[in-house]
Short mmCIF file of C-alpha atoms and ligand atoms in Angstrom, two decimals:
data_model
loop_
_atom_site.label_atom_id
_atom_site.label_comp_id
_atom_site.label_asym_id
_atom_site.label_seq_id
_atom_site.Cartn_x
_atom_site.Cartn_y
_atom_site.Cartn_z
CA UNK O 1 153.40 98.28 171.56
CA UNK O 2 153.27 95.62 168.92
CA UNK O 3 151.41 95.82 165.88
CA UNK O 4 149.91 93.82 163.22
CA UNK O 5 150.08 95.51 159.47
CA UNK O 6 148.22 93.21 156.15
CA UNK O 7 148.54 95.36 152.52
CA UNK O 8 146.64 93.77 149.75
CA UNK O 9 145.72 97.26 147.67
CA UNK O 10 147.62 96.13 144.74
CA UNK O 11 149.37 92.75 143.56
CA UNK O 12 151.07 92.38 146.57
CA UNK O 13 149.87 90.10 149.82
CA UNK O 14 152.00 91.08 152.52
CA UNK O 15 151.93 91.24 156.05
CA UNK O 16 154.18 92.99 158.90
CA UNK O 17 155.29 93.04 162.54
CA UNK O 18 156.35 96.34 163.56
CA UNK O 19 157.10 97.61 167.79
CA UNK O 20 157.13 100.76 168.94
CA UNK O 21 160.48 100.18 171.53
CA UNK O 22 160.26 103.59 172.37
CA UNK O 23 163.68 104.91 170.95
CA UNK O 24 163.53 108.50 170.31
CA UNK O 25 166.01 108.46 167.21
CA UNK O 26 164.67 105.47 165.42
CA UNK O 27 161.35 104.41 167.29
CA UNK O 28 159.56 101.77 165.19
CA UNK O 29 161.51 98.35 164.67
CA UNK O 30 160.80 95.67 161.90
CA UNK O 31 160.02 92.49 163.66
CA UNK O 32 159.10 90.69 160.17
CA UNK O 33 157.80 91.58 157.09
CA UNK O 34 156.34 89.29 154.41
CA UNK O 35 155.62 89.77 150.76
CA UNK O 36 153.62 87.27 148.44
CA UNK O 37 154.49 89.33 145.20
CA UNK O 38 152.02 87.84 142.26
CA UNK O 39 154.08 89.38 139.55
CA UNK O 40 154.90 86.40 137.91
CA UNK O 41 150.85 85.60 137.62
CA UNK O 42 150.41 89.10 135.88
CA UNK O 43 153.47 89.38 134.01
CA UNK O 44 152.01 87.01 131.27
CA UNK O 45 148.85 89.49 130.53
CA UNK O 46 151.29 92.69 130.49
CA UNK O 47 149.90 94.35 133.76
CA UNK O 48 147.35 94.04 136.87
CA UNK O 49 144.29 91.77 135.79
CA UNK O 50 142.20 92.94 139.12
CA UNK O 51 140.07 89.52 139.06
CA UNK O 52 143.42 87.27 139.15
CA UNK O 53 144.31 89.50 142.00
CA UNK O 54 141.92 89.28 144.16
CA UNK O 55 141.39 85.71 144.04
CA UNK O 56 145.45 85.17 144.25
CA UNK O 57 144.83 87.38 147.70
CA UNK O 58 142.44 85.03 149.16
CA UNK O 59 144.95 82.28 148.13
CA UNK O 60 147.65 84.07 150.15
CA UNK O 61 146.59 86.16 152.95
CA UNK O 62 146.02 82.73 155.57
CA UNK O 63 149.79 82.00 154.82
CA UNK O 64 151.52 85.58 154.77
CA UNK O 65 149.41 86.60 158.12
CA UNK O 66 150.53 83.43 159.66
CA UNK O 67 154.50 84.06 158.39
CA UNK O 68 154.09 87.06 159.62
CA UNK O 69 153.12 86.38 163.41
CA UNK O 70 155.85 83.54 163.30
CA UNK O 71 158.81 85.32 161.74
CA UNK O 72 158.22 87.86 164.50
CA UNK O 73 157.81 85.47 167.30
CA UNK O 74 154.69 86.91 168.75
CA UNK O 75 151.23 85.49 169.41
CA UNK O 76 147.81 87.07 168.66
CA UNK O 77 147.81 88.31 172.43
CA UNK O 78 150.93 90.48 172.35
CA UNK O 79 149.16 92.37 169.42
CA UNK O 80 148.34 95.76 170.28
CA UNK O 81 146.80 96.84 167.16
CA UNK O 82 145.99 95.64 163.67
CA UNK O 83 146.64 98.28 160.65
CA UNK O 84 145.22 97.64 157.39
CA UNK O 85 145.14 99.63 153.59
CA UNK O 86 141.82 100.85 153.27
CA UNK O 87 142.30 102.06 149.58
CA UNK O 88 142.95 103.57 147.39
CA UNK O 89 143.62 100.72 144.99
CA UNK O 90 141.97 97.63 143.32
CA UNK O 91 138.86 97.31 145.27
CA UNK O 92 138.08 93.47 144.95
CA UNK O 93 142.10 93.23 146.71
CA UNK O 94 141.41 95.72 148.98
CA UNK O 95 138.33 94.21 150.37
CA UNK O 96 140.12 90.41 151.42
CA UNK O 97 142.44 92.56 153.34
CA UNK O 98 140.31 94.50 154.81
CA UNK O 99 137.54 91.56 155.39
CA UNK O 100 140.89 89.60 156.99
CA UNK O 101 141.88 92.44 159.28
CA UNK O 102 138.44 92.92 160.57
CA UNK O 103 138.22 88.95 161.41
CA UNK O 104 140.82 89.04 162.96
CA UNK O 105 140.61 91.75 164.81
CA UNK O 106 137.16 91.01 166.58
CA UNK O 107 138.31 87.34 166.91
CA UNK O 108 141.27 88.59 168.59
CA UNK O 109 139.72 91.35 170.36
CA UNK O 110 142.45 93.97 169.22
CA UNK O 111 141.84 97.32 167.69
CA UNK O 112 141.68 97.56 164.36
CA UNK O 113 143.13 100.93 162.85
CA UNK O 114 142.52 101.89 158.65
CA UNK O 115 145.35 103.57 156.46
CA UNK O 116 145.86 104.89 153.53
CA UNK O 117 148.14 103.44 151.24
CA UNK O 118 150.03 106.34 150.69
CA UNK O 119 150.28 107.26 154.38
CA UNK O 120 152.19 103.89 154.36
CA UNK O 121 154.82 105.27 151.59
CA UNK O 122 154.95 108.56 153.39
CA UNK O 123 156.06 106.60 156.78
CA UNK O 124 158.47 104.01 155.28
CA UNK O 125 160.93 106.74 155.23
CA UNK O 126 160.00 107.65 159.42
CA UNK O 127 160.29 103.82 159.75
CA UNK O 128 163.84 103.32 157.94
CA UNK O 129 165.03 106.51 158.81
CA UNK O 130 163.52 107.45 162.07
CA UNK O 131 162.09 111.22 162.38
CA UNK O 132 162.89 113.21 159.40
CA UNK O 133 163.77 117.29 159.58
CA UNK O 134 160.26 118.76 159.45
CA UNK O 135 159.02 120.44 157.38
CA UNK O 136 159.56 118.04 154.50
CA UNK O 137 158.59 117.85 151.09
CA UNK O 138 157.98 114.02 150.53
CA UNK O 139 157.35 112.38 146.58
CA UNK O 140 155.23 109.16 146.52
CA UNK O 141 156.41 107.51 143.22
CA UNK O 142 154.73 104.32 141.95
CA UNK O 143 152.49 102.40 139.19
CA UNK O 144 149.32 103.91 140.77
CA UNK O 145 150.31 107.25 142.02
CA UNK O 146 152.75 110.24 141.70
CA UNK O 147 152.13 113.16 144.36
CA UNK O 148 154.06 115.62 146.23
CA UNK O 149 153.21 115.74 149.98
CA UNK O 150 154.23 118.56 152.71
CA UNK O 151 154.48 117.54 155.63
CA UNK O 152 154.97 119.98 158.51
CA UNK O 153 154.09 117.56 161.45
CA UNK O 154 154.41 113.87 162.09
CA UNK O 155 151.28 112.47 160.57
CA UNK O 156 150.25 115.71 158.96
CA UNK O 157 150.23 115.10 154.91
CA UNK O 158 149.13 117.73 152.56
CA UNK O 159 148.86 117.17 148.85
CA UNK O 160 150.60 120.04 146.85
CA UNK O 161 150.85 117.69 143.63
CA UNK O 162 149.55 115.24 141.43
CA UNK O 163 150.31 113.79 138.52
CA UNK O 164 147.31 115.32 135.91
CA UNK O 165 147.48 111.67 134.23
CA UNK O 166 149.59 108.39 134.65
CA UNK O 167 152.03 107.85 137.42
CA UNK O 168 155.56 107.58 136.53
CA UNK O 169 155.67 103.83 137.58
CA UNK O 170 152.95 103.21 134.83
CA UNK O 171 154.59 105.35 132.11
CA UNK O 172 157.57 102.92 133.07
CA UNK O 173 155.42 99.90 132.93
CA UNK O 174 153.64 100.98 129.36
CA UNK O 175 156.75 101.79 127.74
CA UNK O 176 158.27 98.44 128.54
CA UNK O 177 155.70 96.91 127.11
CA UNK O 178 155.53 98.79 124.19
CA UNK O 179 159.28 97.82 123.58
CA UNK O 180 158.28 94.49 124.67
CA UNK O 181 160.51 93.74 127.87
CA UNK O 182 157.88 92.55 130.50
CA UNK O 183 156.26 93.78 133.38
CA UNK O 184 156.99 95.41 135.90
CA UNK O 185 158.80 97.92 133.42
CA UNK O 186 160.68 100.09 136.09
CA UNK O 187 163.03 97.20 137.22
CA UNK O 188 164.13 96.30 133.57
CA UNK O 189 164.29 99.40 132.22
CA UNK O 190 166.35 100.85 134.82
CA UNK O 191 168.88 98.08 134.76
CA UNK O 192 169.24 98.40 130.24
CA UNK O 193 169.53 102.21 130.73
CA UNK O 194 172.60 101.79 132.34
CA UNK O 195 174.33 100.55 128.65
CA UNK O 196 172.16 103.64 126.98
CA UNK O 197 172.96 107.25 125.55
CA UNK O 198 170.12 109.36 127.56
CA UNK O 199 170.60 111.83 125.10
CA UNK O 200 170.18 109.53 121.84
CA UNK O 201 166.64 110.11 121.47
CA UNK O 202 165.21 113.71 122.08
CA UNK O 203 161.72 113.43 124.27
CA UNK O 204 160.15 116.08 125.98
CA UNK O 205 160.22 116.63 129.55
CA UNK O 206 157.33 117.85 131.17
CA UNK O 207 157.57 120.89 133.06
CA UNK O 208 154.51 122.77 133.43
CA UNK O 209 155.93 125.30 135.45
CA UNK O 210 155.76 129.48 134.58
CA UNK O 211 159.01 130.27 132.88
CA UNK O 212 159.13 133.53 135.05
CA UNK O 213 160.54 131.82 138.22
CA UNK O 214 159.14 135.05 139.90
CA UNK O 215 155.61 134.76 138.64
CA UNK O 216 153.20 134.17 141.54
CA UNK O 217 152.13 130.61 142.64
CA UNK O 218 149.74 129.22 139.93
CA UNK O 219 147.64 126.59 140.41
CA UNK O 220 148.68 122.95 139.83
CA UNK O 221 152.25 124.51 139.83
CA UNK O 222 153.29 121.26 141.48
CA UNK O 223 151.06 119.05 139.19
CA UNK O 224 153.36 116.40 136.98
CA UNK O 225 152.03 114.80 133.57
CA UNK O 226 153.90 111.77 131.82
CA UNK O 227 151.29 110.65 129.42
CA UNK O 228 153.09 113.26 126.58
CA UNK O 229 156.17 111.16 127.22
CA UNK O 230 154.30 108.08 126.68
CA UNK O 231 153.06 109.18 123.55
CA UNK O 232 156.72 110.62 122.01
CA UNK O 233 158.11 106.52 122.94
CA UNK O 234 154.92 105.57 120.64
CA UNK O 235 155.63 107.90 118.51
CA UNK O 236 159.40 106.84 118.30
CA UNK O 237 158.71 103.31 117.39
CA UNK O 238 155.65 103.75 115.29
CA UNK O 239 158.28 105.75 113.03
CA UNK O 240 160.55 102.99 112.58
CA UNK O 241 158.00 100.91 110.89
CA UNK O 242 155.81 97.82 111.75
CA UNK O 243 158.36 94.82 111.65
CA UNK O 244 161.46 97.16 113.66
CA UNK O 245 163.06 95.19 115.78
CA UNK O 246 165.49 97.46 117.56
CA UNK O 247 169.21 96.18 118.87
CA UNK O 248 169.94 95.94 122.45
CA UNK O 249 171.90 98.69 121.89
CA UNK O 250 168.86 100.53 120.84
CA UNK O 251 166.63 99.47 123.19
CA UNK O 252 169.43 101.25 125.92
CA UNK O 253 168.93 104.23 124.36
CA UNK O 254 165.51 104.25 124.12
CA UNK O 255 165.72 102.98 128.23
CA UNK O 256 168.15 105.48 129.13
CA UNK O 257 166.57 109.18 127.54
CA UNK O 258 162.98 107.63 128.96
CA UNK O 259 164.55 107.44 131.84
CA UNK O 260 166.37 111.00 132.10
CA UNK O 261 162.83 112.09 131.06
CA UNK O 262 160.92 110.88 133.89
CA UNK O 263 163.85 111.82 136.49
CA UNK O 264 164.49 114.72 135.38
CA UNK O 265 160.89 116.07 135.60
CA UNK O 266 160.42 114.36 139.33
CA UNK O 267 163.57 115.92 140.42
CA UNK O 268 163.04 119.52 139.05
CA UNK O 269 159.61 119.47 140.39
CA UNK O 270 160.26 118.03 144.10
CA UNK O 271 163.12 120.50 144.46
CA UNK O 272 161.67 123.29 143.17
CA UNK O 273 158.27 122.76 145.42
CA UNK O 274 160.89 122.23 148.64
CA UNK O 275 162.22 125.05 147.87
CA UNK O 276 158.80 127.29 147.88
CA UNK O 277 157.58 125.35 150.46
CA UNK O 278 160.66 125.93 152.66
CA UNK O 279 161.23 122.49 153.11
CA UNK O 280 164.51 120.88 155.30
CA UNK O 281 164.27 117.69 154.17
CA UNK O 282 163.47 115.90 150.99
CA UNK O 283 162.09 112.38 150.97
CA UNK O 284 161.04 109.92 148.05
CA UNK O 285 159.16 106.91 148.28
CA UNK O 286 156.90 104.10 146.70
CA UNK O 287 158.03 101.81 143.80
CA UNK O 288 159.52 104.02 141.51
CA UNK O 289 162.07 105.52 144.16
CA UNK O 290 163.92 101.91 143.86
CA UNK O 291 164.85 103.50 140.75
CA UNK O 292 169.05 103.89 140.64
CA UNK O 293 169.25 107.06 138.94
CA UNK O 294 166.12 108.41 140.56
CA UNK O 295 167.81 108.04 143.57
CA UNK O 296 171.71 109.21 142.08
CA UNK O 297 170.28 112.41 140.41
CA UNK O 298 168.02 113.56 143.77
CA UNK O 299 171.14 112.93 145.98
CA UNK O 300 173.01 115.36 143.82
CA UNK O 301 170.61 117.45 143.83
CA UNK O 302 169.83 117.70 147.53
CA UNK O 303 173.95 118.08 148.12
CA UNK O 304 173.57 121.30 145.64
CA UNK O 305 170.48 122.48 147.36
CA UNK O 306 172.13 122.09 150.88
CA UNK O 307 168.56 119.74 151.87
CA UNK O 308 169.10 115.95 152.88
CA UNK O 309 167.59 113.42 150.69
CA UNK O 310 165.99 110.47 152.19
CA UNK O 311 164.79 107.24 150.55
CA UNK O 312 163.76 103.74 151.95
CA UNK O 313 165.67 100.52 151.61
CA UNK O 314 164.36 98.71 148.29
CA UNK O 315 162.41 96.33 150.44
CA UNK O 316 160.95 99.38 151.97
CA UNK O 317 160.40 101.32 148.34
CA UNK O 318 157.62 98.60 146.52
CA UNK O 319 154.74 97.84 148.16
CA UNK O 320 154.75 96.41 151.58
CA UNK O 321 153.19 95.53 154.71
CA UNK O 322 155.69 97.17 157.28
CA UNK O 323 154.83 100.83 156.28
CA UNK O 324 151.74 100.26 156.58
CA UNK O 325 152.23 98.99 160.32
CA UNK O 326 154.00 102.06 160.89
CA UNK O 327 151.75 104.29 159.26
CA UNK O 328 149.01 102.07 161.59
CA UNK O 329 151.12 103.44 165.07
CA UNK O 330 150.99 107.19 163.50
CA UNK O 331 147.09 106.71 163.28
CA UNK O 332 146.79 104.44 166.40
CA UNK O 333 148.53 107.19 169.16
CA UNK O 334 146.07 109.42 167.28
CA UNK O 335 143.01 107.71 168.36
CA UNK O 336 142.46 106.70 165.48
CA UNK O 337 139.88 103.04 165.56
CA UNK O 338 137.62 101.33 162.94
CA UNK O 339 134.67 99.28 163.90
CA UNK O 340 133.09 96.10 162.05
CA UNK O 341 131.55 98.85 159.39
CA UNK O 342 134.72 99.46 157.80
CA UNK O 343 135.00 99.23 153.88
CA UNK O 344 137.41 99.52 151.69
CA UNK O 345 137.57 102.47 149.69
CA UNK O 346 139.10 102.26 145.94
CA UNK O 347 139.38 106.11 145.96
CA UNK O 348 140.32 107.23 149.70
CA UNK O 349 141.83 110.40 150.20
CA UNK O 350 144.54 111.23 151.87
CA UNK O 351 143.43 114.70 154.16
O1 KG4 L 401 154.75 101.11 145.17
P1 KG4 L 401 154.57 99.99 144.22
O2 KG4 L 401 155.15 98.64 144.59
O3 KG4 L 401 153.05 99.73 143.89
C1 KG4 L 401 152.12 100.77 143.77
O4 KG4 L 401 151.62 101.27 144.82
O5 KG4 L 401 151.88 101.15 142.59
O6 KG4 L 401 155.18 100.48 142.81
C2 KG4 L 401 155.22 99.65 141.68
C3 KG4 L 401 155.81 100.45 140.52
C4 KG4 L 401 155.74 99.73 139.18
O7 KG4 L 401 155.19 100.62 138.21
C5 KG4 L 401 157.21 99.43 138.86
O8 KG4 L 401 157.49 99.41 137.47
C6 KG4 L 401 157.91 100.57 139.57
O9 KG4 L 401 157.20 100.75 140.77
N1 KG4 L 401 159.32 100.28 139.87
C7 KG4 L 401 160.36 100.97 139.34
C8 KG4 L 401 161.54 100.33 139.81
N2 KG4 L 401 161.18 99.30 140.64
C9 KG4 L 401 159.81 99.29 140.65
N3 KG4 L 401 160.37 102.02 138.51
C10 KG4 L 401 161.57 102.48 138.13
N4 KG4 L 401 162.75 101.94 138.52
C11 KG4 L 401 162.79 100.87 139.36
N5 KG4 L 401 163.96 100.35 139.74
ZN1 ZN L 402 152.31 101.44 146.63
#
């Protein structure tokens, strides 16, 4: 089984082949993936200007889809399925993928299967990895989104946390450009808070979690918040005065105890929900799990725990067609099908 994945929910075009050979300990195999990244078009305005992504979409999707098919070697008629992001996300981007997928798929005459973005995230750690120890408590990190899924069955997500305000990818992206170092934040600020002191400048870390460890479950328990965080960086810099311009060694600090902040809090909080949730296996994905100490710190932490840690490949970790090919095989052996009435859906949700 061969199938077709196309991702266009953000500021990425990208398109996948992905085959089910059948393998019991790593099933789903990579046949080509393609990504038309439009950073560089954003980067200038300081973020996502949804009009300039949509249209750059159109621009892209003919070529990507077509790299896709020939990277992979297969023609239209070997496709089994196509998979597409229905949402959530920008809606004008969602729309030319979703428009392109449905095209396709009655011109082809192929089934045409709808996922969720973050169903994609979720199964770019079954793709890399191949079937994880169930049940697993799985973090889906990134500039749009920052929720903790169980998962007790292949295919089976439940939400048991949310971030109550930004995601940690966009506290990463507004702090760099508060500090002035570009966008996308996380890549930059991860690589200057290598040089930093993560304990130079004191910011909270938000917890929100009963001090009595034996207290009974409250609710939102698993809930994170980062726009406090935010605010103490803006706080930080206001204080210095209008015409500070801080030293690179500075701007390491400052890099370096945002960073702890934000880990720190994701780490705690994914553990500590494993933990009550019984978990076996720990898994973190989307954009923000490219991070290096993201990815240091959990791995320590899952050797203390005694609970395996598993993250994607960085190809696998930002935004990509591929996972959304496999998450389009977890929907399609489910029977899952969309018809020419599809639409996409800015808010979808995942349950
Ligand atoms: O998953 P993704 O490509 O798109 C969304 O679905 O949002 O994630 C993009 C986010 C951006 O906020 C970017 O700053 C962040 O992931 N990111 C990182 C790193 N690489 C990308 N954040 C921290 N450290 C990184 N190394
Ligand atoms: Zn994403």
């Amino acid at each position: 089984m061969i199938i077709l994945g196309i991702e266009t929910s953000c500021d990425e075009t990208a398109a996948a082949v992905v085959e089910d050979v059948g393998d019991a300990a790593r099933p789903w195999v990579i046949r080509s993936s393609v990504v038309a990244s439009q950073a560089d078009i954003h980067r200038e305005w300081g973020g996502v200007v949804p009009e300039l992504a949509s249209r750059q979409h159109i621009r892209d999707i003919c070529g990507v889809v077509e790299g896709a098919l020939s990277g992979a070697g297969v023609a239209p008629a070997d496709l089994g399925a196509i998979a597409v992001t229905q949402g959530p996300g920008l809606v004008g981007s969602l729309l030319v993928g979703v428009s392109f997928a449905k095209s396709l798929a009655a011109t082809w005459g192929v089934p045409l299967v709808p996922v969720h973005h973050l169903a994609g995230h979720i199964e770019s750690l079954f793709l890399h990895h191949g079937p994880l120890p169930l049940p697993a408590m799985v973090l889906v990190v990134s500039g749009g989104h920052t929720s903790l899924f169980d998962v007790r069955a292949p295919g089976a997500y439940r939400a048991v946390g949310r971030t109550r305000d930004d995601a940690a990818g966009e506290a990463y992206d507004k702090v760099a450009k508060l500090v002035g170092l570009g966008y996308p934040g996380g890549p930059v600020i991860d690589r200057l808070a290598k040089a930093g002191n993560d304990c130079a400048i004191p910011l909270p870390v938000a917890r929100m979690t009963h001090p009595d460890r034996n207290a009974p479950l409250q609710k939102g328990q698993w809930d994170f918040s980062f726009s406090g965080l935010k605010t103490a960086v803006l706080r930080h810099v206001k204080a210095k005065g209008a015409g500070w311009t801080p030293s690179p060694g500075e701007v390491a600090d400052l890099c370096a105890s945002f960073q702890r902040s934000v880990v720190e809090a994701l780490v705690e909080k994914t553990f500590a929900a494993a933990t009550w949730h019984g978990a076996t296996s720990v898994g973190i994905a989307g954009g923000v799990s490219a991070n290096s100490r993201l990815r240091a710190d959990a791995a320590a932490f899952g050797r203390r725990a005694g609970i395996p840690v598993y993250v994607p490949p960085l190809a696998l970790a930002t935004d990509n067609a591929a996972m959304i090919a496999a998450a389009g095989l977890r929907r399609y052996y489910a029977g899952v099908r969309a018809d020419s009435r599809l639409n996409a859906d800015a808010a979808l949700r995942l349950e």
